[in-house]
């Protein structure tokens, strides 16, 4: 099976977010980056498991600058066979989806996998857009996938339960928790990754159709208010007027 | 919060999201690992991609596998033997040995960084890996025959075999040349007699690399297997240090060791000393890990602990401690990095390695003591890693050459005058 896994680079989960340029740009000073865990822990690892069970290749693709190579190399260390980086600034979900779809179109993958969202912008848009551009089905929030021949049986997380879907390849899938277990690369994998191909390709034309003009942080948490246990009226007033929960 | 399943456990606990598993003591300890690395001089910029990947991989492994259990095992003075397999899988055994012999094919800086991250978890866990890689696999690789390499190294690298290293004796620690363990020629075998002391991993070991004098008084290396008649490895109990690492003796009573088990390419004390240089190099890096963990805990505590209406980190005497700690850690990082680049070029002298081991371990012990003070009474509990690191570092200060012996090595190197004679 020929599998493509889309990986994005996101700030580490413990990053303290700040902005520059009057709120229009993320302040990258001191930010540690990681591979988006939904891409890494679930989409990539499940792809590797499929390859290990039935053979094939796993290619990872990223849209971004050369500074993303370390994150890409981690994917190779975990076990992907090769990597492609589309050398462009990932301006928007549509822009990224067009780049990935253009590459996938050329290579005829059996499956395109990616995380259900990236943990920075949380858009959950790229997968659906790739599927549309490739004219393929899109299965989102997959928490389990079994393959028999070229037919996949996939469990999707839906509100309050699970939906089970069956379909044939090719398709695009977004992965949620449960699809696989995180793998930590070992030293041998890290050294092998140095010798695996990381191709850099030029971006295809894709016009900017939207522009981010600003970000706003949520309001700072106010201090805890202690209420005298005898004064229930004050507690009710605060819950009603300030917290606005009753 | 989106993506919160990837947050460290303690943040999930605060958010009430850590459901599914009951809040056992183990989980409480897992929640305590809030470690964040400190790189005051941007040394990451000096590291290669594979160094950073190795560092992050071992750091993740330690957070998942070591931090959740280590206080409990140290408290019970029990060795988490299941971690041998995990150490092997991550590639912590002999990472700088060639892949074909069970190693990782990495450079010396990668090896150092792996040791740093393991010791950030616990000096005992780093010791498990140091002994296996530097004191067992390395001498078999460096001094062994091709048959010995093929027979033992892959199994040691994969963790199928546990190894130990026997040099120190009950009456000969700093003076290994006085050893009385000896071998006598007996046809196709040697008869081995004597005993070794303070041997990490020995009660669990499948193979021991043992140093003994032959009938001419020349030190030779032998591979002793655990089921050879007359060989036993009783455990040493009652340690207040490296409590999560197992330590024992090696006792040889007329053990018949086939000549095929003698390391053919080494004669004299230079053999075991070269292994010690390799291990000391790893310790020079490892100690930084313990220091980083203590500093990180103390820095966080100083910002959270309020006295007299302000965080204790705002008091000048606390800032003095923290400033000195990060300064000393940064100097040790630079020393280790430079030593690593020399080692990669094959130019790190035993005396240079000795200096880094002595300096960095002493630094780590001082950092642990200062961190303990910043934590006040909490610093003596196992809610924080400080006291465990501090007690561990008392061993690390002494083993692989005591602090004083390392001072004399530097002294001899700079004066040309031998204080040992």
XYZ file of C-alpha atoms in Angstrom:
667
model
C 0.000 0.000 0.000
C 1.235 3.435 -0.880
C 0.513 5.796 1.986
C 0.926 9.542 2.353
C 0.952 11.125 5.816
C 0.652 14.903 6.140
C 2.592 16.313 9.091
C 2.589 19.844 10.364
C 4.894 21.645 12.753
C 3.235 23.166 15.818
C 4.406 24.907 18.972
C 4.956 22.539 21.889
C 1.885 22.035 24.057
C 3.438 23.897 26.978
C 4.266 27.032 24.924
C 3.181 30.334 26.401
C 1.501 32.041 23.434
C 2.257 35.717 22.715
C 1.859 37.869 19.614
C 3.788 40.612 17.850
C 2.940 43.079 15.080
C -0.070 44.381 16.931
C -1.479 40.901 17.345
C -1.082 39.793 13.728
C 1.905 37.427 14.168
C 2.811 34.694 16.632
C 5.848 35.689 18.694
C 8.158 32.784 17.852
C 10.868 33.910 20.252
C 11.764 30.971 22.488
C 9.018 28.736 21.076
C 9.862 25.036 20.939
C 8.327 23.232 17.989
C 7.112 19.668 17.695
C 5.370 17.550 15.098
C 1.618 17.964 15.482
C 0.826 15.053 17.827
C -2.369 14.026 16.005
C -0.285 13.642 12.834
C 2.571 11.887 14.625
C 0.996 9.697 17.279
C -2.012 8.506 15.329
C -1.851 9.121 11.564
C 1.828 8.311 11.067
C 1.964 5.377 13.438
C -1.171 3.760 11.977
C 0.309 4.173 8.495
C 3.496 2.466 9.672
C 1.473 -0.364 11.195
C -0.350 -0.892 7.891
C 2.948 -0.987 6.056
C 4.439 -3.403 8.566
C 1.430 -5.722 8.235
C 0.995 -5.697 4.473
C 4.043 -4.033 2.933
C 4.176 -0.808 0.967
C 5.665 2.611 1.557
C 4.986 5.506 3.879
C 5.782 8.990 2.602
C 5.443 12.039 4.814
C 4.724 15.469 3.433
C 5.042 18.895 5.003
C 4.436 22.356 3.628
C 6.933 24.760 5.149
C 10.416 26.257 5.207
C 13.748 24.452 5.684
C 13.463 25.036 9.428
C 10.812 22.278 9.424
C 13.338 19.647 8.409
C 14.037 18.554 11.995
C 10.370 17.773 12.549
C 10.229 15.934 9.227
C 13.361 13.979 10.100
C 11.648 12.797 13.272
C 8.944 11.240 11.120
C 11.634 9.396 9.186
C 13.248 8.300 12.466
C 9.928 6.861 13.624
C 9.852 4.795 10.456
C 8.561 6.633 7.369
C 10.430 5.663 4.194
C 10.779 9.056 2.587
C 9.727 12.649 3.011
C 8.715 15.545 0.829
C 8.768 19.170 1.872
C 6.900 21.664 -0.270
C 9.082 24.715 0.130
C 6.536 27.398 0.938
C 5.071 29.384 3.786
C 1.895 27.519 4.869
C -0.289 30.602 4.650
C -3.727 29.070 5.049
C -5.495 25.710 5.174
C -6.549 26.008 1.537
C -3.031 26.872 0.429
C -1.599 23.850 2.279
C -4.327 21.547 0.968
C -3.646 22.640 -2.620
C 0.059 21.894 -2.239
C -0.540 18.454 -0.768
C -3.274 17.575 -3.246
C -1.031 18.567 -6.154
C 1.688 16.222 -4.927
C -0.744 13.407 -4.093
C -2.319 13.692 -7.551
C 1.019 12.932 -9.205
C 1.823 9.953 -7.009
C -1.476 8.042 -6.776
C -1.502 7.187 -3.092
C -3.883 4.549 -1.744
C -4.531 6.621 1.324
C -3.760 10.093 2.632
C -3.681 10.305 6.426
C -3.407 13.292 8.726
C -4.345 14.289 12.262
C -7.908 15.412 12.943
C -6.546 18.904 13.608
C -3.306 20.681 14.307
C -2.952 21.736 17.924
C -2.114 25.340 17.026
C -4.927 26.625 14.781
C -7.323 23.688 15.329
C -8.971 24.251 11.946
C -9.654 20.613 10.970
C -9.872 21.906 7.417
C -6.918 20.571 5.471
C -8.028 16.926 5.272
C -11.454 17.710 3.888
C -9.982 20.142 1.376
C -7.420 17.589 0.148
C -10.200 15.024 -0.318
C -12.267 17.510 -2.275
C -9.364 18.502 -4.473
C -8.575 14.826 -5.141
C -12.243 13.965 -5.568
C -11.937 11.249 -2.927
C -14.015 10.363 0.138
C -12.986 11.958 3.443
C -13.325 10.064 6.709
C -12.790 12.370 9.680
C -12.099 11.651 13.375
C -11.073 8.039 12.768
C -10.250 6.240 15.999
C -9.930 2.730 14.567
C -9.151 1.366 11.114
C -8.846 -2.185 9.849
C -7.915 -3.035 6.275
C -8.794 -6.121 4.294
C -7.577 -6.070 0.707
C -8.382 -2.571 -0.423
C -11.450 -2.221 1.801
C -11.162 -0.289 5.054
C -13.488 -0.512 8.046
C -13.197 2.651 10.063
C -14.680 3.726 13.389
C -15.387 7.452 13.568
C -15.876 9.411 16.750
C -19.234 11.134 16.630
C -21.090 13.049 19.310
C -21.967 10.553 22.019
C -20.917 7.451 20.104
C -19.192 5.809 17.175
C -20.030 5.491 13.508
C -18.574 2.581 11.554
C -17.833 3.209 7.912
C -16.657 0.861 5.195
C -15.058 2.082 2.001
C -12.494 1.225 -0.619
C -9.219 2.972 -1.212
C -8.290 5.585 -2.210
C -9.518 7.974 0.477
C -8.383 10.679 2.886
C -8.559 10.033 6.627
C -8.144 12.294 9.664
C -6.958 10.533 12.795
C -8.076 10.988 16.365
C -6.980 9.418 19.627
C -7.135 5.641 19.608
C -6.110 5.061 16.003
C -2.609 4.089 17.165
C -0.161 4.484 20.057
C 2.679 6.968 20.148
C 6.091 5.610 19.130
C 9.301 7.130 20.407
C 12.060 6.916 17.792
C 15.070 4.877 18.834
C 18.714 5.692 18.170
C 18.960 3.272 15.283
C 15.914 4.883 13.659
C 17.411 8.333 14.154
C 20.618 7.279 12.419
C 18.762 5.507 9.601
C 16.677 8.654 9.085
C 19.823 10.557 8.119
C 20.114 8.400 5.034
C 16.453 8.492 3.990
C 15.453 10.857 1.193
C 13.946 14.231 2.067
C 12.904 15.777 -1.233
C 12.244 19.480 -1.484
C 9.720 20.535 -4.112
C 8.616 23.941 -5.291
C 5.110 25.067 -4.444
C 2.348 25.128 -7.041
C 0.509 28.370 -7.748
C -2.266 28.962 -5.244
C -3.649 32.435 -4.686
C -4.170 33.825 -1.174
C -7.896 33.941 -0.660
C -7.858 35.096 2.955
C -5.522 37.035 5.242
C -5.111 36.816 8.987
C -5.387 40.334 10.322
C -5.076 39.662 14.029
C -5.130 37.310 17.000
C -6.549 37.926 20.424
C -5.709 36.066 23.599
C -8.586 35.028 25.849
C -9.140 37.391 28.777
C -6.808 36.780 31.694
C -8.298 34.682 34.451
C -9.447 36.805 37.361
C -8.473 35.990 40.932
C -10.435 33.486 42.987
C -13.180 35.119 45.049
C -13.856 33.603 48.442
C -17.385 33.856 49.699
C -18.402 33.579 53.320
C -20.310 30.250 53.653
C -23.020 32.083 55.581
C -23.585 34.548 52.736
C -25.431 32.473 50.135
C -27.034 35.558 48.641
C -23.634 36.913 47.678
C -22.668 33.556 46.095
C -25.867 33.522 44.050
C -25.361 37.151 43.036
C -21.782 36.438 41.847
C -22.826 33.342 39.919
C -25.645 35.292 38.320
C -24.074 38.661 37.642
C -20.369 37.941 37.223
C -19.951 34.298 36.223
C -23.283 34.408 34.427
C -23.797 30.678 34.863
C -27.193 30.842 36.567
C -8.772 23.261 25.498
C -7.960 21.770 22.122
C -5.270 19.165 21.879
C -5.143 18.899 25.647
C -4.588 15.148 25.497
C -0.972 15.927 24.634
C -0.369 18.120 27.657
C 1.751 16.866 30.529
C -0.361 14.933 33.007
C -0.161 17.483 35.773
C -1.816 20.126 33.627
C -4.556 17.673 32.692
C -5.046 16.979 36.389
C -5.535 20.660 37.015
C -8.044 20.727 34.198
C -9.813 17.651 35.547
C -9.224 15.823 32.284
C -7.001 13.015 33.353
C -9.774 10.476 33.441
C -9.664 6.792 32.765
C -6.952 5.788 35.188
C -7.336 5.957 38.927
C -5.099 8.425 40.673
C -2.606 5.929 42.060
C 0.647 6.941 43.663
C 2.333 6.155 40.370
C 0.183 8.623 38.516
C 0.768 11.238 41.145
C 4.494 10.893 40.531
C 3.982 10.994 36.767
C 2.136 14.216 37.251
C 5.167 15.598 39.064
C 7.456 15.491 36.032
C 7.096 19.046 34.857
C 10.691 19.213 33.681
C 11.608 21.832 31.135
C 15.140 22.056 29.857
C 17.273 25.141 30.337
C 19.688 26.203 27.628
C 20.999 29.544 28.803
C 23.739 29.837 26.176
C 21.689 28.466 23.240
C 23.863 25.373 23.052
C 21.161 23.660 21.024
C 22.514 25.680 18.102
C 25.764 23.723 18.374
C 24.004 20.395 18.136
C 23.195 18.407 15.015
C 19.726 17.273 14.046
C 20.393 13.707 15.223
C 21.602 14.984 18.607
C 18.382 16.928 19.091
C 16.243 14.001 17.961
C 18.101 11.666 20.320
C 17.735 14.130 23.178
C 14.005 14.550 22.633
C 13.441 10.818 22.204
C 15.212 9.889 25.429
C 13.571 12.797 27.258
C 10.145 11.519 26.168
C 11.056 7.997 27.178
C 12.201 9.132 30.619
C 9.027 11.133 31.144
C 6.896 8.144 30.177
C 8.801 5.277 31.704
C 11.085 6.551 34.455
C 9.504 9.574 36.115
C 6.187 7.867 36.951
C 7.867 5.048 38.868
C 11.271 6.172 40.028
C 10.406 7.637 43.429
C 8.503 4.486 44.334
C 11.335 2.158 43.293
C 13.958 4.321 45.001
C 11.819 4.427 48.124
C 11.595 0.631 48.188
C 15.253 0.202 47.141
C 14.019 -1.920 44.231
C 15.520 -2.075 40.755
C 13.021 -1.486 37.924
C 14.435 -4.386 35.926
C 11.763 -4.028 33.266
C 13.528 -0.855 32.144
C 16.460 -2.833 30.732
C 14.268 -3.845 27.812
C 13.091 -0.274 27.327
C 16.645 1.076 27.499
C 17.616 -1.432 24.824
C 14.659 -0.546 22.622
C 15.343 3.161 22.778
C 18.982 2.427 21.909
C 20.666 3.510 25.136
C 23.101 0.582 25.230
C 26.309 1.390 23.392
C 24.835 4.123 21.175
C 28.272 5.034 19.828
C 29.218 1.458 18.912
C 28.701 0.350 15.292
C 25.185 -0.836 14.377
C 26.465 -4.218 13.177
C 27.541 -5.000 16.745
C 24.315 -3.942 18.412
C 25.177 -0.263 18.852
C 23.577 2.828 17.411
C 26.375 4.139 15.175
C 26.122 7.570 16.772
C 28.827 10.026 17.728
C 30.149 10.823 21.181
C 27.990 13.915 21.646
C 24.855 11.858 21.008
C 26.091 9.301 23.549
C 26.657 12.085 26.069
C 23.241 13.617 25.521
C 21.556 10.249 25.980
C 23.347 9.857 29.315
C 22.336 13.400 30.311
C 18.675 12.668 29.669
C 18.757 9.321 31.454
C 20.406 10.864 34.517
C 17.843 13.662 34.430
C 15.528 10.784 35.317
C 17.825 9.052 37.789
C 21.550 8.369 38.187
C 20.767 4.702 38.796
C 18.992 4.346 35.465
C 21.904 6.079 33.743
C 24.241 3.691 35.560
C 22.324 0.703 34.182
C 22.972 2.020 30.682
C 26.546 3.203 31.314
C 27.651 -0.161 32.608
C 26.014 -2.125 29.815
C 27.329 0.142 27.061
C 30.649 1.535 28.236
C 31.911 -1.123 30.604
C 30.630 -4.331 29.019
C 29.889 -3.797 25.328
C 32.768 -1.383 24.785
C 35.577 -3.683 26.074
C 34.140 -6.658 24.198
C 34.011 -4.522 21.053
C 37.429 -2.937 21.576
C 39.414 -5.881 22.957
C 37.361 -8.933 22.028
C 37.790 -11.437 19.216
C 35.368 -11.371 16.306
C 33.711 -14.507 17.744
C 33.252 -12.806 21.103
C 31.842 -9.688 19.473
C 29.330 -11.691 17.480
C 28.392 -13.910 20.389
C 27.778 -11.227 23.002
C 27.296 -7.734 21.532
C 23.958 -8.138 19.732
C 22.444 -9.788 22.814
C 23.816 -7.060 25.075
C 22.622 -4.343 22.713
C 19.106 -5.798 22.588
C 18.922 -6.213 26.362
C 18.597 -9.998 26.076
C 21.790 -10.196 28.149
C 22.568 -7.953 31.110
C 26.240 -7.290 31.705
C 28.411 -6.078 34.553
C 32.023 -4.988 34.969
C 34.316 -6.279 37.708
C 37.369 -4.188 38.542
C 36.949 -2.801 42.092
C 37.712 -5.191 44.940
C 36.842 -4.992 48.638
C 40.393 -3.871 49.467
C 41.348 -2.248 46.160
C 39.197 0.650 44.989
C 41.280 3.657 44.006
C 44.267 1.372 43.589
C 43.055 -1.255 41.112
C 46.606 -2.377 40.352
C 46.711 -3.968 43.802
C 43.958 -6.416 42.805
C 44.228 -9.946 44.130
C 41.673 -11.600 41.848
C 43.756 -13.947 39.722
C 43.763 -16.576 37.000
C 45.877 -19.707 36.724
C 46.511 -21.583 33.499
C 44.777 -24.960 33.351
C 45.080 -26.252 29.798
C 42.183 -24.968 27.686
C 40.872 -22.815 30.530
C 41.898 -20.490 33.334
C 40.954 -21.037 36.967
C 39.616 -17.764 38.360
C 39.671 -16.893 42.070
C 38.925 -13.705 43.996
C 36.108 -11.263 44.533
C 34.850 -7.922 43.278
C 32.832 -5.291 45.123
C 30.355 -2.485 44.272
C 29.405 -4.006 40.960
C 26.391 -2.340 39.325
C 23.915 -4.849 37.814
C 25.907 -7.860 39.081
C 23.063 -9.832 40.742
C 21.119 -9.686 37.463
C 24.011 -10.122 35.073
C 24.226 -12.845 32.452
C 27.830 -11.944 31.690
C 30.557 -10.187 33.648
C 33.650 -8.594 32.165
C 36.159 -9.367 34.918
C 39.692 -8.096 35.323
C 42.187 -10.429 36.984
C 45.945 -10.872 37.178
C 47.578 -13.803 35.438
C 50.503 -15.754 36.825
C 52.928 -13.099 35.548
C 50.942 -10.389 37.319
C 49.541 -8.960 34.070
C 45.926 -7.742 34.194
C 43.708 -9.670 31.769
C 40.044 -9.332 30.870
C 37.683 -12.320 30.922
C 34.043 -12.813 30.016
C 32.476 -14.817 32.821
C 29.003 -16.265 32.298
C 26.530 -16.524 35.137
C 26.109 -20.290 35.077
C 29.813 -21.080 35.333
C 30.276 -23.253 38.456
C 31.866 -21.401 41.366
C 30.598 -17.983 40.292
C 28.078 -16.092 42.419
C 26.918 -12.473 42.629
C 25.298 -11.638 45.973
C 23.443 -8.334 46.263
C 24.677 -5.501 48.464
C 21.879 -4.144 50.639
C 21.517 -1.034 52.762
C 22.493 1.632 50.216
C 21.164 5.143 50.768
C 22.185 6.040 47.214
C 21.375 4.651 43.746
C 18.527 2.847 45.456
C 16.765 2.104 42.162
C 19.908 0.438 40.776
C 21.031 -3.011 41.822
C 24.577 -3.437 43.154
C 26.396 -6.556 44.217
C 29.603 -8.485 44.584
C 31.225 -10.974 42.269
C 32.649 -14.031 43.976
C 34.859 -16.505 42.116
C 35.757 -19.827 43.701
C 37.803 -21.919 41.296
C 35.710 -20.789 38.341
C 36.845 -22.537 35.191
C 36.753 -19.917 32.418
C 37.501 -21.232 28.892
C 40.444 -19.508 27.216
C 38.042 -18.578 24.420
C 36.478 -16.196 26.958
C 39.654 -14.186 27.522
C 39.714 -10.820 25.741
C 42.661 -11.380 23.398
C 43.576 -7.792 22.590
C 44.326 -6.316 25.979
C 47.128 -6.762 28.472
C 47.518 -4.578 31.526
C 45.537 -2.006 33.445
C 45.201 0.254 30.423
C 42.344 -1.967 29.272
C 39.954 -1.399 32.170
C 41.099 2.216 32.504
C 40.132 2.928 28.904
C 36.649 1.545 29.681
C 36.480 3.817 32.697
C 37.380 6.799 30.525
C 34.445 5.938 28.297
C 32.100 5.675 31.280
C 33.482 8.814 32.925
C 32.829 10.690 29.728
C 29.181 9.618 29.949
C 29.040 10.643 33.605
C 30.378 14.116 32.767
C 27.255 14.560 30.644
C 24.949 12.577 32.894
C 25.587 14.695 35.971
C 24.367 17.743 34.046
C 21.026 15.998 33.665
C 20.648 15.524 37.423
C 21.652 19.156 37.980
C 19.180 20.390 35.361
C 16.358 18.491 37.032
C 17.196 19.958 40.457
C 17.547 23.486 39.071
C 14.320 23.206 37.091
C 12.410 22.027 40.156
C 13.931 24.768 42.327
C 13.235 27.517 39.793
C 9.596 26.508 39.525
C 9.218 26.134 43.280
C 10.764 29.552 43.875
C 8.096 31.144 41.708
C 5.201 29.217 43.250
C 6.117 29.282 46.936
C 4.954 32.464 48.620
C 6.369 33.716 51.910
C 6.030 37.190 53.415
C 3.533 37.964 50.674
C 5.747 37.326 47.669
C 7.294 34.382 45.790
C 10.516 33.288 47.428
C 12.171 33.698 44.006
C 11.866 37.427 44.568
C 14.211 37.307 47.558
C 17.803 38.171 46.825
C 19.278 35.156 48.562
C 17.078 32.802 46.513
C 18.056 34.600 43.315
C 21.723 34.277 44.259
C 21.303 30.530 44.572
C 19.417 30.230 41.271
C 21.867 32.507 39.451
C 24.824 30.478 40.660
C 23.101 27.209 39.794
C 22.335 28.127 36.184
C 25.807 29.626 35.778
C 27.479 26.429 36.938
C 25.154 24.259 34.816
C 25.935 26.373 31.756
C 29.684 26.088 32.366
C 29.335 22.318 32.745
C 27.329 22.134 29.518
C 30.080 23.988 27.690
C 32.743 21.717 29.183
C 30.802 18.621 28.127
C 30.139 19.940 24.648
C 33.790 20.783 24.058
C 34.855 17.414 25.466
C 32.361 15.786 23.094
C 33.792 17.525 20.059
C 37.299 16.465 21.121
C 36.066 12.892 21.646
C 34.503 12.886 18.172
C 37.903 13.811 16.779
C 39.549 11.100 18.900
C 41.466 13.760 20.806
C 39.857 13.715 24.280
C 42.629 12.721 26.694
C 41.902 10.647 29.820
C 42.951 13.677 31.882
C 40.486 15.930 30.079
C 37.711 13.386 30.641
C 38.730 13.124 34.284
C 38.449 16.888 34.748
C 34.965 17.003 33.246
C 33.753 14.069 35.352
C 35.049 15.631 38.550
C 33.850 19.137 37.822
C 30.404 18.235 36.566
C 29.550 15.744 39.291
C 30.711 18.131 42.003
C 28.705 20.878 40.313
C 25.598 18.685 40.238
C 25.928 17.793 43.903
C 26.248 21.475 44.860
C 23.243 22.340 42.678
C 21.234 19.567 44.344
C 22.139 20.904 47.794
C 21.163 24.455 46.883
C 17.944 23.208 45.274
C 17.181 21.344 48.476
C 17.515 24.579 50.446
C 15.225 26.471 48.092
C 12.600 23.761 48.548
C 12.784 24.142 52.318
C 11.196 21.232 54.138
C 9.574 19.935 50.964
C 13.058 19.374 49.582
C 13.608 16.370 51.827
C 10.468 14.571 50.645
C 9.963 12.393 47.604
C 7.380 14.814 46.294
C 10.372 16.390 44.575
C 13.343 14.693 42.913
C 15.968 16.704 44.792
C 16.921 14.448 47.682
C 16.998 11.364 45.453
C 19.354 13.097 43.020
C 21.490 14.387 45.887
C 21.883 10.967 47.457
C 22.579 9.407 44.057
C 25.237 11.989 43.313
C 27.154 11.009 46.458
C 27.806 7.703 44.688
C 28.546 9.345 41.370
C 31.087 11.598 43.125
C 32.935 8.471 44.250
C 32.540 5.802 41.619
C 34.498 5.707 38.370
C 37.352 7.450 40.177
C 36.755 9.438 43.354
C 36.692 13.227 43.358
C 40.084 13.264 45.092
C 41.648 10.790 42.677
C 40.462 12.927 39.767
C 42.060 15.977 41.389
C 45.316 14.052 41.513
C 44.951 13.012 37.869
C 44.682 16.674 36.885
C 47.486 17.496 39.320
C 49.755 14.914 37.760
C 48.815 16.078 34.268
C 49.707 19.708 34.918
C 52.806 19.165 37.079
C 54.161 16.003 35.541
C 54.624 14.768 39.109
C 52.900 11.572 40.259
C 51.187 11.892 43.655
C 50.231 8.206 43.651
C 53.796 7.024 44.203
